[in-house]
Amino acid sequence: MTDSDYPDTKITEIKKTAADSSAPECGGVLNGALANRPPQLVLASASPRRAELLQQIGVSCSVRPVDIPEVVGQGEQPQQFVARLAREKACAGLADAAEGAIVLGADTVVVSDGMILGKPVNREDALVMLQQLSGSRHRVMTAVAVTNRERILSQVVTTEVEFRTLSRAQCERYWDTGEPCDKAGAYGIQGLGAVFVASINGSYSAVVGLPLAETAALLEKFGIPVWQ
Ligand SMILES: Cc1cn([C@H]2C[C@H](O)[C@@H](COP(=O)(O)OP(=O)(O)OP(=O)(O)O)O2)c(=O)[nH]c1=O
């Protein structure tokens, strides 16, 4: 794999137009009185890992999971896909957030041999994913998006992970632990799945669900400091 295979990643900024601002999912105007309050961060995610990772860098938030369809568009590249989902999650979270709220959404996928692996839908799906990852390298892409009613900033972070060779029996035992079922690629690097990992090149926290250095920089652009 070369750098040009995953040309990470500058921050993408999208300014919301007047039309966007009146749209129900992202609408509203910040009024003067509320503008003086410290910004409230809303985490639009059901992932306990993302809440823990934010806590790790001293950022407090309220948690409001959102439900959006996670379907790859025709011709959509993995990097575009994760970025779109993170932005859609953030925008959906803004819909019923308080005035002045800042919302963070994120998405993680595993990319192996050009295939996008999300969370396994069942045991067989997980076993196929783990066998596919066995003895080879894959990429984990995590996008983070932060939005208020005026703009969205987003960034995609790609990490390369190399797996040891796994036996079918090992994959079955791993499934039985319950760990793979809610994780992209059917493994958790932060858990028992760590024993499968021969090497990692990139951001560990991004593999777990949120790239902390990049997230901290994005939050600071919205006036939310880390380590408070
Ligand atoms: C590869 C890998 C993924 N994961 C997790 C991170 C994400 O929570 C999950 C990928 O699914 P996502 O759809 O990104 O997130 P989610 O469904 O958990 O939460 P939400 O959509 O509400 O934000 O996989 C790990 O915890 N460890 C790992 O090593």
mmCIF file of C-alpha atoms and ligand atoms in Angstrom:
data_model
loop_
_atom_site.group_PDB
_atom_site.id
_atom_site.type_symbol
_atom_site.label_atom_id
_atom_site.label_comp_id
_atom_site.label_asym_id
_atom_site.label_seq_id
_atom_site.Cartn_x
_atom_site.Cartn_y
_atom_site.Cartn_z
ATOM 1 C CA MET A 1 0.000 0.000 0.000
ATOM 2 C CA THR A 2 1.245 3.485 -0.792
ATOM 3 C CA ASP A 3 0.270 6.849 0.640
ATOM 4 C CA SER A 4 -1.762 7.612 -2.453
ATOM 5 C CA ASP A 5 -3.987 4.632 -1.636
ATOM 6 C CA TYR A 6 -5.328 6.595 1.291
ATOM 7 C CA PRO A 7 -4.557 10.275 0.804
ATOM 8 C CA ASP A 8 -5.429 11.379 4.335
ATOM 9 C CA THR A 9 -6.625 13.794 5.384
ATOM 10 C CA LYS A 10 -7.152 17.390 5.609
ATOM 11 C CA ILE A 11 -9.982 18.888 7.545
ATOM 12 C CA THR A 12 -12.981 19.379 5.281
ATOM 13 C CA GLU A 13 -15.122 22.414 6.010
ATOM 14 C CA ILE A 14 -18.660 22.838 4.781
ATOM 15 C CA LYS A 15 -20.357 26.121 5.546
ATOM 16 C CA LYS A 16 -24.083 25.827 5.919
ATOM 17 C CA THR A 17 -26.130 27.993 3.594
ATOM 18 C CA ALA A 18 -29.278 29.854 4.642
ATOM 19 C CA ALA A 19 -31.245 26.975 3.112
ATOM 20 C CA ASP A 20 -29.266 24.425 5.161
ATOM 21 C CA SER A 21 -29.810 26.467 8.286
ATOM 22 C CA SER A 22 -33.555 26.321 7.941
ATOM 23 C CA ALA A 23 -33.556 22.606 7.165
ATOM 24 C CA PRO A 24 -35.038 20.628 10.053
ATOM 25 C CA GLU A 25 -31.952 18.452 10.557
ATOM 26 C CA CYS A 26 -29.507 21.327 10.886
ATOM 27 C CA GLY A 27 -31.658 24.425 11.283
ATOM 28 C CA GLY A 28 -31.810 27.405 13.571
ATOM 29 C CA VAL A 29 -30.010 30.596 14.451
ATOM 30 C CA LEU A 30 -27.806 31.198 17.466
ATOM 31 C CA ASN A 31 -29.110 34.177 19.407
ATOM 32 C CA GLY A 32 -26.983 36.691 21.291
ATOM 33 C CA ALA A 33 -27.758 35.598 24.869
ATOM 34 C CA LEU A 34 -27.005 31.948 24.193
ATOM 35 C CA ALA A 35 -23.825 32.782 22.334
ATOM 36 C CA ASN A 36 -22.226 33.757 25.675
ATOM 37 C CA ARG A 37 -22.716 30.339 27.253
ATOM 38 C CA PRO A 38 -19.938 27.744 27.086
ATOM 39 C CA PRO A 39 -20.632 25.407 24.184
ATOM 40 C CA GLN A 40 -22.347 22.136 25.002
ATOM 41 C CA LEU A 41 -20.994 19.078 23.243
ATOM 42 C CA VAL A 42 -23.422 16.379 22.182
ATOM 43 C CA LEU A 43 -22.025 12.993 21.156
ATOM 44 C CA ALA A 44 -24.323 11.589 18.463
ATOM 45 C CA SER A 45 -23.187 8.021 18.998
ATOM 46 C CA ALA A 46 -24.246 4.824 20.738
ATOM 47 C CA SER A 47 -20.632 3.668 20.930
ATOM 48 C CA PRO A 48 -19.474 3.437 24.565
ATOM 49 C CA ARG A 49 -15.897 3.552 23.239
ATOM 50 C CA ARG A 50 -16.404 7.021 21.752
ATOM 51 C CA ALA A 51 -17.775 8.386 25.038
ATOM 52 C CA GLU A 52 -14.832 6.855 26.924
ATOM 53 C CA LEU A 53 -12.324 8.260 24.446
ATOM 54 C CA LEU A 54 -13.745 11.774 24.817
ATOM 55 C CA GLN A 55 -13.636 11.382 28.593
ATOM 56 C CA GLN A 56 -9.989 10.292 28.281
ATOM 57 C CA ILE A 57 -9.061 13.727 26.907
ATOM 58 C CA GLY A 58 -11.134 15.617 29.460
ATOM 59 C CA VAL A 59 -14.099 16.445 27.252
ATOM 60 C CA SER A 60 -17.518 16.065 28.810
ATOM 61 C CA CYS A 61 -20.555 15.554 26.649
ATOM 62 C CA SER A 62 -24.114 14.398 26.646
ATOM 63 C CA VAL A 63 -24.813 11.264 24.641
ATOM 64 C CA ARG A 64 -27.609 11.149 22.082
ATOM 65 C CA PRO A 65 -27.362 8.257 19.657
ATOM 66 C CA VAL A 66 -28.888 8.749 16.231
ATOM 67 C CA ASP A 67 -30.101 6.210 13.746
ATOM 68 C CA ILE A 68 -29.141 6.690 10.136
ATOM 69 C CA PRO A 69 -28.978 4.108 7.332
ATOM 70 C CA GLU A 70 -25.413 2.910 6.731
ATOM 71 C CA VAL A 71 -25.552 2.000 3.046
ATOM 72 C CA VAL A 72 -22.651 2.484 0.659
ATOM 73 C CA GLY A 73 -23.638 4.639 -2.327
ATOM 74 C CA GLN A 74 -22.942 3.478 -5.870
ATOM 75 C CA GLY A 75 -19.316 4.216 -6.714
ATOM 76 C CA GLU A 76 -18.721 5.679 -3.269
ATOM 77 C CA GLN A 77 -15.158 5.170 -2.037
ATOM 78 C CA PRO A 78 -14.573 4.022 1.564
ATOM 79 C CA GLN A 79 -13.128 7.382 2.572
ATOM 80 C CA GLN A 80 -16.123 9.242 1.118
ATOM 81 C CA PHE A 81 -18.493 6.770 2.757
ATOM 82 C CA VAL A 82 -17.157 7.155 6.310
ATOM 83 C CA ALA A 83 -16.934 10.937 5.944
ATOM 84 C CA ARG A 84 -20.545 11.122 4.754
ATOM 85 C CA LEU A 85 -21.796 8.923 7.583
ATOM 86 C CA ALA A 86 -19.947 10.917 10.239
ATOM 87 C CA ARG A 87 -21.431 14.137 8.845
ATOM 88 C CA GLU A 88 -24.921 12.640 8.629
ATOM 89 C CA LYS A 89 -24.708 11.411 12.231
ATOM 90 C CA ALA A 90 -23.558 14.835 13.423
ATOM 91 C CA CYS A 91 -26.324 16.633 11.484
ATOM 92 C CA ALA A 92 -28.974 14.202 12.742
ATOM 93 C CA GLY A 93 -27.794 14.858 16.301
ATOM 94 C CA LEU A 94 -28.182 18.584 15.783
ATOM 95 C CA ALA A 95 -31.876 18.227 14.931
ATOM 96 C CA ASP A 96 -33.149 18.099 18.504
ATOM 97 C CA ALA A 97 -30.099 19.565 20.266
ATOM 98 C CA ALA A 98 -30.331 22.743 22.325
ATOM 99 C CA GLU A 99 -29.551 26.132 20.817
ATOM 100 C CA GLY A 100 -25.808 26.652 20.694
ATOM 101 C CA ALA A 101 -25.035 22.941 20.853
ATOM 102 C CA ILE A 102 -22.055 21.450 19.085
ATOM 103 C CA VAL A 103 -22.506 17.899 17.877
ATOM 104 C CA LEU A 104 -19.904 15.230 17.142
ATOM 105 C CA GLY A 105 -20.575 12.227 14.916
ATOM 106 C CA ALA A 106 -18.151 9.518 13.848
ATOM 107 C CA ASP A 107 -17.983 6.375 11.803
ATOM 108 C CA THR A 108 -15.485 3.519 11.586
ATOM 109 C CA VAL A 109 -15.085 0.886 8.876
ATOM 110 C CA VAL A 110 -12.496 -1.744 8.044
ATOM 111 C CA VAL A 111 -11.312 -1.883 4.456
ATOM 112 C CA SER A 112 -9.815 -5.147 3.239
ATOM 113 C CA ASP A 113 -9.002 -5.910 -0.391
ATOM 114 C CA GLY A 114 -11.214 -2.995 -1.426
ATOM 115 C CA MET A 115 -14.177 -4.346 0.550
ATOM 116 C CA ILE A 116 -15.829 -2.235 3.231
ATOM 117 C CA LEU A 117 -16.470 -4.270 6.384
ATOM 118 C CA GLY A 118 -18.895 -2.778 8.862
ATOM 119 C CA LYS A 119 -20.290 -4.503 11.934
ATOM 120 C CA PRO A 120 -21.086 -8.194 11.348
ATOM 121 C CA VAL A 121 -24.771 -8.980 10.988
ATOM 122 C CA ASN A 122 -24.396 -12.492 12.463
ATOM 123 C CA ARG A 123 -21.908 -15.210 13.466
ATOM 124 C CA GLU A 124 -21.211 -16.426 9.938
ATOM 125 C CA ASP A 125 -20.668 -12.867 8.720
ATOM 126 C CA ALA A 126 -18.162 -12.303 11.544
ATOM 127 C CA LEU A 127 -16.315 -15.554 10.786
ATOM 128 C CA VAL A 128 -16.030 -14.616 7.099
ATOM 129 C CA MET A 129 -14.675 -11.184 8.060
ATOM 130 C CA LEU A 130 -12.118 -12.605 10.487
ATOM 131 C CA GLN A 131 -10.931 -15.186 7.952
ATOM 132 C CA GLN A 132 -10.583 -12.407 5.402
ATOM 133 C CA LEU A 133 -8.463 -10.336 7.802
ATOM 134 C CA SER A 134 -6.364 -13.338 8.868
ATOM 135 C CA GLY A 135 -2.689 -13.179 7.905
ATOM 136 C CA SER A 136 -2.959 -9.897 6.012
ATOM 137 C CA ARG A 137 -3.051 -6.125 6.257
ATOM 138 C CA HIS A 138 -6.171 -4.004 6.243
ATOM 139 C CA ARG A 139 -7.045 -0.381 6.786
ATOM 140 C CA VAL A 140 -9.297 1.046 9.458
ATOM 141 C CA MET A 141 -10.928 4.326 8.457
ATOM 142 C CA THR A 142 -12.549 6.530 11.028
ATOM 143 C CA ALA A 143 -14.231 9.813 10.183
ATOM 144 C CA VAL A 144 -15.097 12.408 12.757
ATOM 145 C CA ALA A 145 -17.437 15.332 12.071
ATOM 146 C CA VAL A 146 -18.202 18.277 14.322
ATOM 147 C CA THR A 147 -21.000 20.683 13.569
ATOM 148 C CA ASN A 148 -22.993 23.602 14.857
ATOM 149 C CA ARG A 149 -25.710 25.449 12.990
ATOM 150 C CA GLU A 150 -23.225 27.345 10.834
ATOM 151 C CA ARG A 151 -20.665 24.821 9.637
ATOM 152 C CA ILE A 152 -19.407 21.246 9.658
ATOM 153 C CA LEU A 153 -15.766 20.261 9.947
ATOM 154 C CA SER A 154 -14.807 16.677 9.256
ATOM 155 C CA GLN A 155 -11.699 14.573 8.901
ATOM 156 C CA VAL A 156 -10.926 10.982 7.949
ATOM 157 C CA VAL A 157 -8.061 9.122 9.609
ATOM 158 C CA THR A 158 -6.705 5.875 8.160
ATOM 159 C CA THR A 159 -4.693 3.328 10.143
ATOM 160 C CA GLU A 160 -3.046 0.233 8.772
ATOM 161 C CA VAL A 161 -3.402 -2.945 10.834
ATOM 162 C CA GLU A 162 -1.717 -6.276 10.200
ATOM 163 C CA PHE A 163 -3.296 -9.471 11.501
ATOM 164 C CA ARG A 164 -1.637 -12.747 12.433
ATOM 165 C CA THR A 165 -2.923 -15.882 10.809
ATOM 166 C CA LEU A 166 -6.059 -17.074 12.582
ATOM 167 C CA SER A 167 -7.516 -20.567 12.586
ATOM 168 C CA ARG A 168 -11.224 -21.105 12.032
ATOM 169 C CA ALA A 169 -11.454 -22.512 15.585
ATOM 170 C CA GLN A 170 -9.833 -19.368 16.986
ATOM 171 C CA CYS A 171 -12.335 -17.180 15.111
ATOM 172 C CA GLU A 172 -15.228 -19.273 16.434
ATOM 173 C CA ARG A 173 -13.962 -19.023 20.013
ATOM 174 C CA TYR A 174 -13.580 -15.273 19.550
ATOM 175 C CA TRP A 175 -17.150 -14.914 18.306
ATOM 176 C CA ASP A 176 -18.336 -16.835 21.392
ATOM 177 C CA THR A 177 -16.788 -14.184 23.671
ATOM 178 C CA GLY A 178 -19.365 -11.682 22.386
ATOM 179 C CA GLU A 179 -16.700 -9.080 21.624
ATOM 180 C CA PRO A 180 -16.909 -8.952 17.798
ATOM 181 C CA CYS A 181 -20.636 -8.374 17.369
ATOM 182 C CA ASP A 182 -20.742 -4.564 17.641
ATOM 183 C CA LYS A 183 -17.406 -3.769 16.025
ATOM 184 C CA ALA A 184 -16.402 -2.986 12.461
ATOM 185 C CA GLY A 185 -14.445 -5.878 10.957
ATOM 186 C CA ALA A 186 -15.676 -8.082 13.835
ATOM 187 C CA TYR A 187 -12.793 -7.324 16.177
ATOM 188 C CA GLY A 188 -11.803 -4.988 18.976
ATOM 189 C CA ILE A 189 -8.147 -3.994 19.134
ATOM 190 C CA GLN A 190 -8.753 -2.721 22.667
ATOM 191 C CA GLY A 191 -9.994 -6.097 23.868
ATOM 192 C CA LEU A 192 -9.304 -9.782 23.305
ATOM 193 C CA GLY A 193 -8.826 -8.988 19.623
ATOM 194 C CA ALA A 194 -5.469 -7.424 20.523
ATOM 195 C CA VAL A 195 -3.896 -10.887 20.277
ATOM 196 C CA PHE A 196 -4.658 -10.947 16.542
ATOM 197 C CA VAL A 197 -2.739 -7.737 15.850
ATOM 198 C CA ALA A 198 0.818 -8.196 14.583
ATOM 199 C CA SER A 199 1.382 -4.495 13.889
ATOM 200 C CA ILE A 200 -0.358 -1.157 13.625
ATOM 201 C CA ASN A 201 0.689 1.911 11.684
ATOM 202 C CA GLY A 202 -1.315 5.014 12.523
ATOM 203 C CA SER A 203 -3.765 6.083 15.186
ATOM 204 C CA TYR A 204 -4.712 3.493 17.825
ATOM 205 C CA SER A 205 -7.603 5.606 19.123
ATOM 206 C CA ALA A 206 -8.985 5.918 15.579
ATOM 207 C CA VAL A 207 -9.166 2.119 15.360
ATOM 208 C CA VAL A 208 -11.098 2.069 18.651
ATOM 209 C CA GLY A 209 -13.543 4.638 17.215
ATOM 210 C CA LEU A 210 -12.265 8.208 17.511
ATOM 211 C CA PRO A 211 -8.913 9.689 16.422
ATOM 212 C CA LEU A 212 -8.087 11.679 19.542
ATOM 213 C CA ALA A 213 -5.450 14.100 18.219
ATOM 214 C CA GLU A 214 -7.600 15.072 15.236
ATOM 215 C CA THR A 215 -10.767 15.198 17.339
ATOM 216 C CA ALA A 216 -9.114 17.500 19.858
ATOM 217 C CA ALA A 217 -8.053 19.868 17.067
ATOM 218 C CA LEU A 218 -11.573 19.911 15.587
ATOM 219 C CA LEU A 219 -13.196 20.547 18.979
ATOM 220 C CA GLU A 220 -10.830 23.419 19.665
ATOM 221 C CA LYS A 221 -11.969 25.064 16.421
ATOM 222 C CA PHE A 222 -15.461 25.116 17.947
ATOM 223 C CA GLY A 223 -14.220 26.557 21.251
ATOM 224 C CA ILE A 224 -14.264 23.262 23.150
ATOM 225 C CA PRO A 225 -10.906 22.782 24.846
ATOM 226 C CA VAL A 226 -9.554 19.396 25.882
ATOM 227 C CA TRP A 227 -8.158 18.592 29.373
ATOM 228 C CA GLN A 228 -10.615 20.778 31.228
HETATM 229 C C1 LIG B 1 -11.900 -2.026 14.330
HETATM 230 C C2 LIG B 1 -12.571 -1.668 15.635
HETATM 231 C C3 LIG B 1 -13.819 -1.086 15.664
HETATM 232 N N1 LIG B 1 -14.422 -0.775 16.855
HETATM 233 C C4 LIG B 1 -15.762 -0.175 16.902
HETATM 234 C C5 LIG B 1 -15.796 1.353 16.826
HETATM 235 C C6 LIG B 1 -17.255 1.615 16.489
HETATM 236 O O1 LIG B 1 -17.983 1.714 17.733
HETATM 237 C C7 LIG B 1 -17.683 0.355 15.743
HETATM 238 C C8 LIG B 1 -18.002 0.638 14.290
HETATM 239 O O2 LIG B 1 -19.341 1.014 14.170
HETATM 240 P P1 LIG B 1 -19.845 2.495 13.893
HETATM 241 O O3 LIG B 1 -21.035 2.381 12.998
HETATM 242 O O4 LIG B 1 -18.718 3.379 13.474
HETATM 243 O O5 LIG B 1 -20.302 3.017 15.324
HETATM 244 P P2 LIG B 1 -21.365 2.433 16.329
HETATM 245 O O6 LIG B 1 -22.479 1.728 15.605
HETATM 246 O O7 LIG B 1 -20.644 1.647 17.395
HETATM 247 O O8 LIG B 1 -21.910 3.744 17.024
HETATM 248 P P3 LIG B 1 -22.641 5.011 16.339
HETATM 249 O O9 LIG B 1 -22.953 4.685 14.890
HETATM 250 O O10 LIG B 1 -23.868 5.222 17.157
HETATM 251 O O11 LIG B 1 -21.649 6.136 16.476
HETATM 252 O O12 LIG B 1 -16.591 -0.562 15.814
HETATM 253 C C9 LIG B 1 -13.780 -1.035 18.051
HETATM 254 O O13 LIG B 1 -14.324 -0.757 19.135
HETATM 255 N N2 LIG B 1 -12.524 -1.582 18.029
HETATM 256 C C10 LIG B 1 -11.891 -1.923 16.881
HETATM 257 O O14 LIG B 1 -10.736 -2.427 16.933
#
